[in-house]
JSON list of C-alpha atoms in Angstrom, two decimals:
[
{"chain": "A", "resi": 96, "resn": "ILE", "atom": "CA", "xyz": [110.43, 82.36, 99.47]},
{"chain": "A", "resi": 97, "resn": "ASP", "atom": "CA", "xyz": [114.20, 82.67, 99.63]},
{"chain": "A", "resi": 98, "resn": "LYS", "atom": "CA", "xyz": [114.14, 83.88, 103.25]},
{"chain": "A", "resi": 99, "resn": "TYR", "atom": "CA", "xyz": [111.61, 81.21, 104.22]},
{"chain": "A", "resi": 100, "resn": "ASN", "atom": "CA", "xyz": [113.93, 78.55, 102.72]},
{"chain": "A", "resi": 101, "resn": "LEU", "atom": "CA", "xyz": [116.96, 80.04, 104.56]},
{"chain": "A", "resi": 102, "resn": "LEU", "atom": "CA", "xyz": [115.03, 79.70, 107.84]},
{"chain": "A", "resi": 103, "resn": "LYS", "atom": "CA", "xyz": [114.19, 76.09, 107.02]},
{"chain": "A", "resi": 104, "resn": "ILE", "atom": "CA", "xyz": [117.90, 75.37, 106.44]},
{"chain": "A", "resi": 105, "resn": "ARG", "atom": "CA", "xyz": [118.95, 77.28, 109.57]},
{"chain": "A", "resi": 106, "resn": "TYR", "atom": "CA", "xyz": [116.36, 75.50, 111.79]},
{"chain": "A", "resi": 107, "resn": "PRO", "atom": "CA", "xyz": [115.86, 71.99, 110.39]},
{"chain": "A", "resi": 108, "resn": "GLY", "atom": "CA", "xyz": [113.02, 70.07, 111.95]},
{"chain": "A", "resi": 109, "resn": "LYS", "atom": "CA", "xyz": [111.33, 73.24, 113.23]},
{"chain": "A", "resi": 110, "resn": "GLU", "atom": "CA", "xyz": [107.94, 74.32, 111.94]},
{"chain": "A", "resi": 111, "resn": "ILE", "atom": "CA", "xyz": [108.11, 77.79, 110.45]},
{"chain": "A", "resi": 112, "resn": "GLN", "atom": "CA", "xyz": [105.03, 80.01, 110.15]},
{"chain": "A", "resi": 113, "resn": "ILE", "atom": "CA", "xyz": [104.57, 83.52, 108.89]},
{"chain": "A", "resi": 114, "resn": "LEU", "atom": "CA", "xyz": [102.63, 85.10, 111.72]},
{"chain": "A", "resi": 115, "resn": "GLU", "atom": "CA", "xyz": [101.55, 88.34, 110.04]},
{"chain": "A", "resi": 116, "resn": "VAL", "atom": "CA", "xyz": [101.30, 88.84, 106.32]},
{"chain": "A", "resi": 117, "resn": "GLY", "atom": "CA", "xyz": [99.08, 91.24, 104.40]},
{"chain": "A", "resi": 118, "resn": "TRP", "atom": "CA", "xyz": [98.75, 94.55, 102.64]},
{"chain": "A", "resi": 119, "resn": "PRO", "atom": "CA", "xyz": [96.92, 97.73, 103.69]},
{"chain": "A", "resi": 120, "resn": "SER", "atom": "CA", "xyz": [94.08, 99.09, 101.60]},
{"chain": "A", "resi": 121, "resn": "ALA", "atom": "CA", "xyz": [94.71, 102.78, 102.40]},
{"chain": "A", "resi": 122, "resn": "GLY", "atom": "CA", "xyz": [97.20, 105.16, 103.90]},
{"chain": "A", "resi": 123, "resn": "PRO", "atom": "CA", "xyz": [100.43, 106.84, 102.78]},
{"chain": "A", "resi": 124, "resn": "ALA", "atom": "CA", "xyz": [102.90, 105.05, 100.57]},
{"chain": "A", "resi": 125, "resn": "TYR", "atom": "CA", "xyz": [106.12, 103.71, 102.06]},
{"chain": "A", "resi": 126, "resn": "GLY", "atom": "CA", "xyz": [108.65, 104.06, 99.25]},
{"chain": "A", "resi": 127, "resn": "SER", "atom": "CA", "xyz": [107.35, 101.97, 96.37]},
{"chain": "A", "resi": 128, "resn": "ALA", "atom": "CA", "xyz": [104.85, 100.13, 98.63]},
{"chain": "A", "resi": 129, "resn": "VAL", "atom": "CA", "xyz": [101.52, 101.81, 97.88]},
{"chain": "A", "resi": 130, "resn": "PRO", "atom": "CA", "xyz": [98.50, 100.96, 100.05]},
{"chain": "A", "resi": 131, "resn": "SER", "atom": "CA", "xyz": [95.34, 100.65, 97.97]},
{"chain": "A", "resi": 132, "resn": "PRO", "atom": "CA", "xyz": [92.35, 98.32, 97.57]},
{"chain": "A", "resi": 133, "resn": "ALA", "atom": "CA", "xyz": [93.76, 97.11, 94.22]},
{"chain": "A", "resi": 134, "resn": "ASN", "atom": "CA", "xyz": [97.22, 96.42, 95.69]},
{"chain": "A", "resi": 135, "resn": "GLN", "atom": "CA", "xyz": [95.75, 94.66, 98.72]},
{"chain": "A", "resi": 136, "resn": "LYS", "atom": "CA", "xyz": [93.81, 92.34, 96.37]},
{"chain": "A", "resi": 137, "resn": "LYS", "atom": "CA", "xyz": [96.80, 91.75, 94.16]},
{"chain": "A", "resi": 138, "resn": "PHE", "atom": "CA", "xyz": [98.96, 90.90, 97.12]},
{"chain": "A", "resi": 139, "resn": "LEU", "atom": "CA", "xyz": [96.46, 88.26, 98.37]},
{"chain": "A", "resi": 140, "resn": "GLU", "atom": "CA", "xyz": [96.01, 86.83, 94.87]},
{"chain": "A", "resi": 141, "resn": "ASP", "atom": "CA", "xyz": [99.77, 86.52, 94.44]},
{"chain": "A", "resi": 142, "resn": "PHE", "atom": "CA", "xyz": [100.82, 85.50, 97.97]},
{"chain": "A", "resi": 143, "resn": "ILE", "atom": "CA", "xyz": [98.23, 82.82, 98.83]},
{"chain": "A", "resi": 144, "resn": "PRO", "atom": "CA", "xyz": [98.90, 80.53, 95.85]},
{"chain": "A", "resi": 145, "resn": "LEU", "atom": "CA", "xyz": [102.65, 81.03, 96.25]},
{"chain": "A", "resi": 146, "resn": "ALA", "atom": "CA", "xyz": [102.55, 80.12, 99.96]},
{"chain": "A", "resi": 147, "resn": "ASP", "atom": "CA", "xyz": [100.25, 77.15, 99.30]},
{"chain": "A", "resi": 148, "resn": "ALA", "atom": "CA", "xyz": [102.54, 75.86, 96.53]},
{"chain": "A", "resi": 149, "resn": "HIS", "atom": "CA", "xyz": [105.50, 75.89, 98.95]},
{"chain": "A", "resi": 150, "resn": "ASP", "atom": "CA", "xyz": [103.42, 74.50, 101.88]},
{"chain": "A", "resi": 151, "resn": "ILE", "atom": "CA", "xyz": [104.04, 77.69, 103.91]},
{"chain": "A", "resi": 152, "resn": "LYS", "atom": "CA", "xyz": [101.80, 78.17, 106.91]},
{"chain": "A", "resi": 153, "resn": "TYR", "atom": "CA", "xyz": [100.70, 81.75, 107.43]},
{"chain": "A", "resi": 154, "resn": "PHE", "atom": "CA", "xyz": [98.25, 84.03, 109.18]},
{"chain": "A", "resi": 155, "resn": "LEU", "atom": "CA", "xyz": [96.75, 86.81, 107.12]},
{"chain": "A", "resi": 156, "resn": "PHE", "atom": "CA", "xyz": [96.99, 90.19, 108.82]},
{"chain": "A", "resi": 157, "resn": "GLU", "atom": "CA", "xyz": [94.47, 91.13, 109.67]},
{"chain": "A", "resi": 158, "resn": "GLY", "atom": "CA", "xyz": [90.88, 90.11, 109.86]},
{"chain": "A", "resi": 159, "resn": "PHE", "atom": "CA", "xyz": [89.29, 93.51, 110.36]},
{"chain": "A", "resi": 160, "resn": "ASP", "atom": "CA", "xyz": [90.20, 97.15, 109.95]},
{"chain": "A", "resi": 161, "resn": "GLU", "atom": "CA", "xyz": [90.88, 98.68, 113.33]},
{"chain": "A", "resi": 162, "resn": "PRO", "atom": "CA", "xyz": [90.25, 102.44, 113.34]},
{"chain": "A", "resi": 163, "resn": "TRP", "atom": "CA", "xyz": [91.77, 102.87, 116.85]},
{"chain": "A", "resi": 164, "resn": "LYS", "atom": "CA", "xyz": [95.21, 102.04, 115.40]},
{"chain": "A", "resi": 165, "resn": "VAL", "atom": "CA", "xyz": [95.36, 105.46, 113.76]},
{"chain": "A", "resi": 166, "resn": "LYS", "atom": "CA", "xyz": [97.41, 106.53, 116.77]},
{"chain": "A", "resi": 167, "resn": "TYR", "atom": "CA", "xyz": [100.25, 104.44, 115.24]},
{"chain": "A", "resi": 168, "resn": "GLY", "atom": "CA", "xyz": [99.84, 105.99, 111.80]},
{"chain": "A", "resi": 169, "resn": "GLU", "atom": "CA", "xyz": [97.10, 106.28, 109.19]},
{"chain": "A", "resi": 170, "resn": "VAL", "atom": "CA", "xyz": [98.09, 103.09, 107.37]},
{"chain": "A", "resi": 171, "resn": "GLU", "atom": "CA", "xyz": [97.80, 100.97, 110.54]},
{"chain": "A", "resi": 172, "resn": "LYS", "atom": "CA", "xyz": [93.99, 101.05, 110.58]},
{"chain": "A", "resi": 173, "resn": "HIS", "atom": "CA", "xyz": [93.61, 99.68, 107.04]},
{"chain": "A", "resi": 174, "resn": "TRP", "atom": "CA", "xyz": [95.15, 96.17, 107.12]},
{"chain": "A", "resi": 175, "resn": "GLY", "atom": "CA", "xyz": [91.87, 94.25, 107.51]},
{"chain": "A", "resi": 176, "resn": "MET", "atom": "CA", "xyz": [90.27, 92.08, 104.87]},
{"chain": "A", "resi": 177, "resn": "PHE", "atom": "CA", "xyz": [86.92, 93.13, 106.35]},
{"chain": "A", "resi": 178, "resn": "GLU", "atom": "CA", "xyz": [85.76, 96.65, 107.18]},
{"chain": "A", "resi": 179, "resn": "ASP", "atom": "CA", "xyz": [85.45, 97.53, 110.85]},
{"chain": "A", "resi": 180, "resn": "ASN", "atom": "CA", "xyz": [81.68, 96.94, 110.46]},
{"chain": "A", "resi": 181, "resn": "ARG", "atom": "CA", "xyz": [82.53, 93.24, 109.68]},
{"chain": "A", "resi": 182, "resn": "GLN", "atom": "CA", "xyz": [81.59, 93.46, 106.01]},
{"chain": "A", "resi": 183, "resn": "VAL", "atom": "CA", "xyz": [84.03, 92.03, 103.39]},
{"chain": "A", "resi": 184, "resn": "LYS", "atom": "CA", "xyz": [85.90, 94.84, 101.72]},
{"chain": "A", "resi": 185, "resn": "SER", "atom": "CA", "xyz": [84.34, 95.42, 98.33]},
{"chain": "A", "resi": 186, "resn": "ASN", "atom": "CA", "xyz": [87.71, 94.97, 96.55]},
{"chain": "A", "resi": 187, "resn": "LEU", "atom": "CA", "xyz": [87.98, 91.46, 98.07]},
{"chain": "A", "resi": 188, "resn": "SER", "atom": "CA", "xyz": [84.38, 90.28, 97.75]},
{"chain": "A", "resi": 189, "resn": "ASP", "atom": "CA", "xyz": [85.14, 88.12, 94.72]},
{"chain": "A", "resi": 190, "resn": "ILE", "atom": "CA", "xyz": [88.03, 86.29, 96.46]},
{"chain": "A", "resi": 191, "resn": "LEU", "atom": "CA", "xyz": [86.68, 86.08, 100.08]},
{"chain": "A", "resi": 192, "resn": "TYR", "atom": "CA", "xyz": [83.45, 84.58, 101.23]},
{"chain": "A", "resi": 193, "resn": "ALA", "atom": "CA", "xyz": [82.39, 85.28, 104.79]},
{"chain": "A", "resi": 194, "resn": "ILE", "atom": "CA", "xyz": [79.93, 82.52, 105.70]},
{"chain": "A", "resi": 195, "resn": "PRO", "atom": "CA", "xyz": [81.80, 79.36, 106.78]},
{"chain": "A", "resi": 196, "resn": "GLY", "atom": "CA", "xyz": [79.87, 76.24, 105.80]},
{"chain": "A", "resi": 197, "resn": "ASP", "atom": "CA", "xyz": [77.80, 77.91, 103.08]},
{"chain": "A", "resi": 198, "resn": "VAL", "atom": "CA", "xyz": [79.12, 75.43, 100.56]},
{"chain": "A", "resi": 199, "resn": "ASP", "atom": "CA", "xyz": [76.76, 76.50, 97.76]},
{"chain": "A", "resi": 200, "resn": "LYS", "atom": "CA", "xyz": [77.30, 80.19, 98.63]},
{"chain": "A", "resi": 201, "resn": "ASP", "atom": "CA", "xyz": [73.58, 81.03, 98.62]},
{"chain": "A", "resi": 202, "resn": "GLY", "atom": "CA", "xyz": [73.80, 83.22, 101.72]},
{"chain": "A", "resi": 203, "resn": "ASP", "atom": "CA", "xyz": [73.00, 80.73, 104.45]},
{"chain": "A", "resi": 204, "resn": "VAL", "atom": "CA", "xyz": [74.04, 77.36, 105.91]},
{"chain": "A", "resi": 205, "resn": "ASP", "atom": "CA", "xyz": [71.16, 75.03, 105.15]},
{"chain": "A", "resi": 206, "resn": "ILE", "atom": "CA", "xyz": [70.31, 71.39, 104.40]},
{"chain": "A", "resi": 207, "resn": "ASP", "atom": "CA", "xyz": [71.91, 71.61, 100.95]},
{"chain": "A", "resi": 208, "resn": "ASP", "atom": "CA", "xyz": [75.20, 72.55, 102.54]},
{"chain": "A", "resi": 209, "resn": "LEU", "atom": "CA", "xyz": [74.90, 69.75, 105.06]},
{"chain": "A", "resi": 210, "resn": "TYR", "atom": "CA", "xyz": [74.20, 67.30, 102.24]},
{"chain": "A", "resi": 211, "resn": "SER", "atom": "CA", "xyz": [77.35, 68.45, 100.47]},
{"chain": "A", "resi": 212, "resn": "ILE", "atom": "CA", "xyz": [79.36, 68.07, 103.68]},
{"chain": "A", "resi": 213, "resn": "GLY", "atom": "CA", "xyz": [77.92, 64.64, 104.28]},
{"chain": "A", "resi": 214, "resn": "TYR", "atom": "CA", "xyz": [78.70, 63.59, 100.73]},
{"chain": "A", "resi": 215, "resn": "ASP", "atom": "CA", "xyz": [82.42, 63.89, 101.21]},
{"chain": "A", "resi": 216, "resn": "TRP", "atom": "CA", "xyz": [82.42, 63.10, 104.93]},
{"chain": "A", "resi": 217, "resn": "LEU", "atom": "CA", "xyz": [85.87, 61.90, 105.95]},
{"chain": "A", "resi": 218, "resn": "GLU", "atom": "CA", "xyz": [87.20, 62.30, 102.38]},
{"chain": "A", "resi": 219, "resn": "GLU", "atom": "CA", "xyz": [90.85, 63.15, 102.68]},
{"chain": "A", "resi": 220, "resn": "THR", "atom": "CA", "xyz": [93.29, 64.50, 100.15]},
{"chain": "A", "resi": 221, "resn": "THR", "atom": "CA", "xyz": [96.90, 65.65, 99.91]},
{"chain": "A", "resi": 222, "resn": "ALA", "atom": "CA", "xyz": [96.55, 67.05, 96.40]},
{"chain": "A", "resi": 223, "resn": "PRO", "atom": "CA", "xyz": [98.00, 70.56, 95.94]},
{"chain": "A", "resi": 224, "resn": "GLU", "atom": "CA", "xyz": [94.79, 71.70, 94.27]},
{"chain": "A", "resi": 225, "resn": "TYR", "atom": "CA", "xyz": [92.92, 70.84, 97.47]},
{"chain": "A", "resi": 226, "resn": "LEU", "atom": "CA", "xyz": [89.56, 72.63, 97.59]},
{"chain": "A", "resi": 227, "resn": "LEU", "atom": "CA", "xyz": [87.15, 70.42, 99.63]},
{"chain": "A", "resi": 228, "resn": "ASP", "atom": "CA", "xyz": [84.21, 72.76, 100.30]},
{"chain": "A", "resi": 229, "resn": "SER", "atom": "CA", "xyz": [83.09, 70.91, 103.43]},
{"chain": "A", "resi": 230, "resn": "ASP", "atom": "CA", "xyz": [86.49, 71.12, 105.07]},
{"chain": "A", "resi": 231, "resn": "VAL", "atom": "CA", "xyz": [85.66, 74.44, 106.76]},
{"chain": "A", "resi": 232, "resn": "ASN", "atom": "CA", "xyz": [88.84, 74.59, 108.89]},
{"chain": "A", "resi": 233, "resn": "LYS", "atom": "CA", "xyz": [91.03, 73.48, 105.93]},
{"chain": "A", "resi": 234, "resn": "ASP", "atom": "CA", "xyz": [92.88, 70.67, 107.78]},
{"chain": "A", "resi": 235, "resn": "ARG", "atom": "CA", "xyz": [92.46, 68.46, 104.69]},
{"chain": "A", "resi": 236, "resn": "ILE", "atom": "CA", "xyz": [89.79, 66.21, 106.17]},
{"chain": "A", "resi": 237, "resn": "THR", "atom": "CA", "xyz": [86.06, 66.69, 106.71]},
{"chain": "A", "resi": 238, "resn": "ASN", "atom": "CA", "xyz": [85.28, 65.73, 110.30]},
{"chain": "A", "resi": 239, "resn": "PHE", "atom": "CA", "xyz": [83.61, 66.80, 113.54]},
{"chain": "A", "resi": 240, "resn": "GLU", "atom": "CA", "xyz": [85.91, 69.81, 113.88]},
{"chain": "A", "resi": 241, "resn": "ASP", "atom": "CA", "xyz": [84.26, 71.22, 110.74]},
{"chain": "A", "resi": 242, "resn": "PHE", "atom": "CA", "xyz": [80.80, 70.72, 112.28]},
{"chain": "A", "resi": 243, "resn": "ALA", "atom": "CA", "xyz": [82.08, 72.47, 115.42]},
{"chain": "A", "resi": 244, "resn": "VAL", "atom": "CA", "xyz": [82.91, 75.52, 113.30]},
{"chain": "A", "resi": 245, "resn": "LEU", "atom": "CA", "xyz": [79.49, 75.33, 111.65]},
{"chain": "A", "resi": 246, "resn": "SER", "atom": "CA", "xyz": [77.55, 74.80, 114.87]},
{"chain": "A", "resi": 247, "resn": "GLY", "atom": "CA", "xyz": [77.41, 78.53, 115.50]},
{"chain": "A", "resi": 248, "resn": "GLU", "atom": "CA", "xyz": [75.60, 79.02, 112.18]},
{"chain": "A", "resi": 249, "resn": "PHE", "atom": "CA", "xyz": [72.39, 77.25, 113.24]}
]
């Protein structure tokens, strides 16, 4: 947070984003930084609320494990939140859900989800505890962009 705030001071008026942030789930330790499923989960559970509380934009690194990256070192292939077979890593299954638009989390996007989306259609909020289920792209408003994301699910 301190370094982020220093950048904000140094570059006033500029948007600052953290382009790669994450923790590997396996590989050799780097000093006191130990890659493991438990540490990957702890990092996400600690970082995401902290970043959200300070309105920090970030991109989690990375979506999927990439086995080909072993040529750069064993740890490099284990940064994903999903296995290379596109399944959520078991250590993250209780904090990640992999079906956008499945508001009721029953395993598919169906009429119940669309009803929920329609219920708060165009509802907008700026509250820090923002968790509008139908705002799939998390831009703080439910709109046609959310339906565009969902359109691939039907």
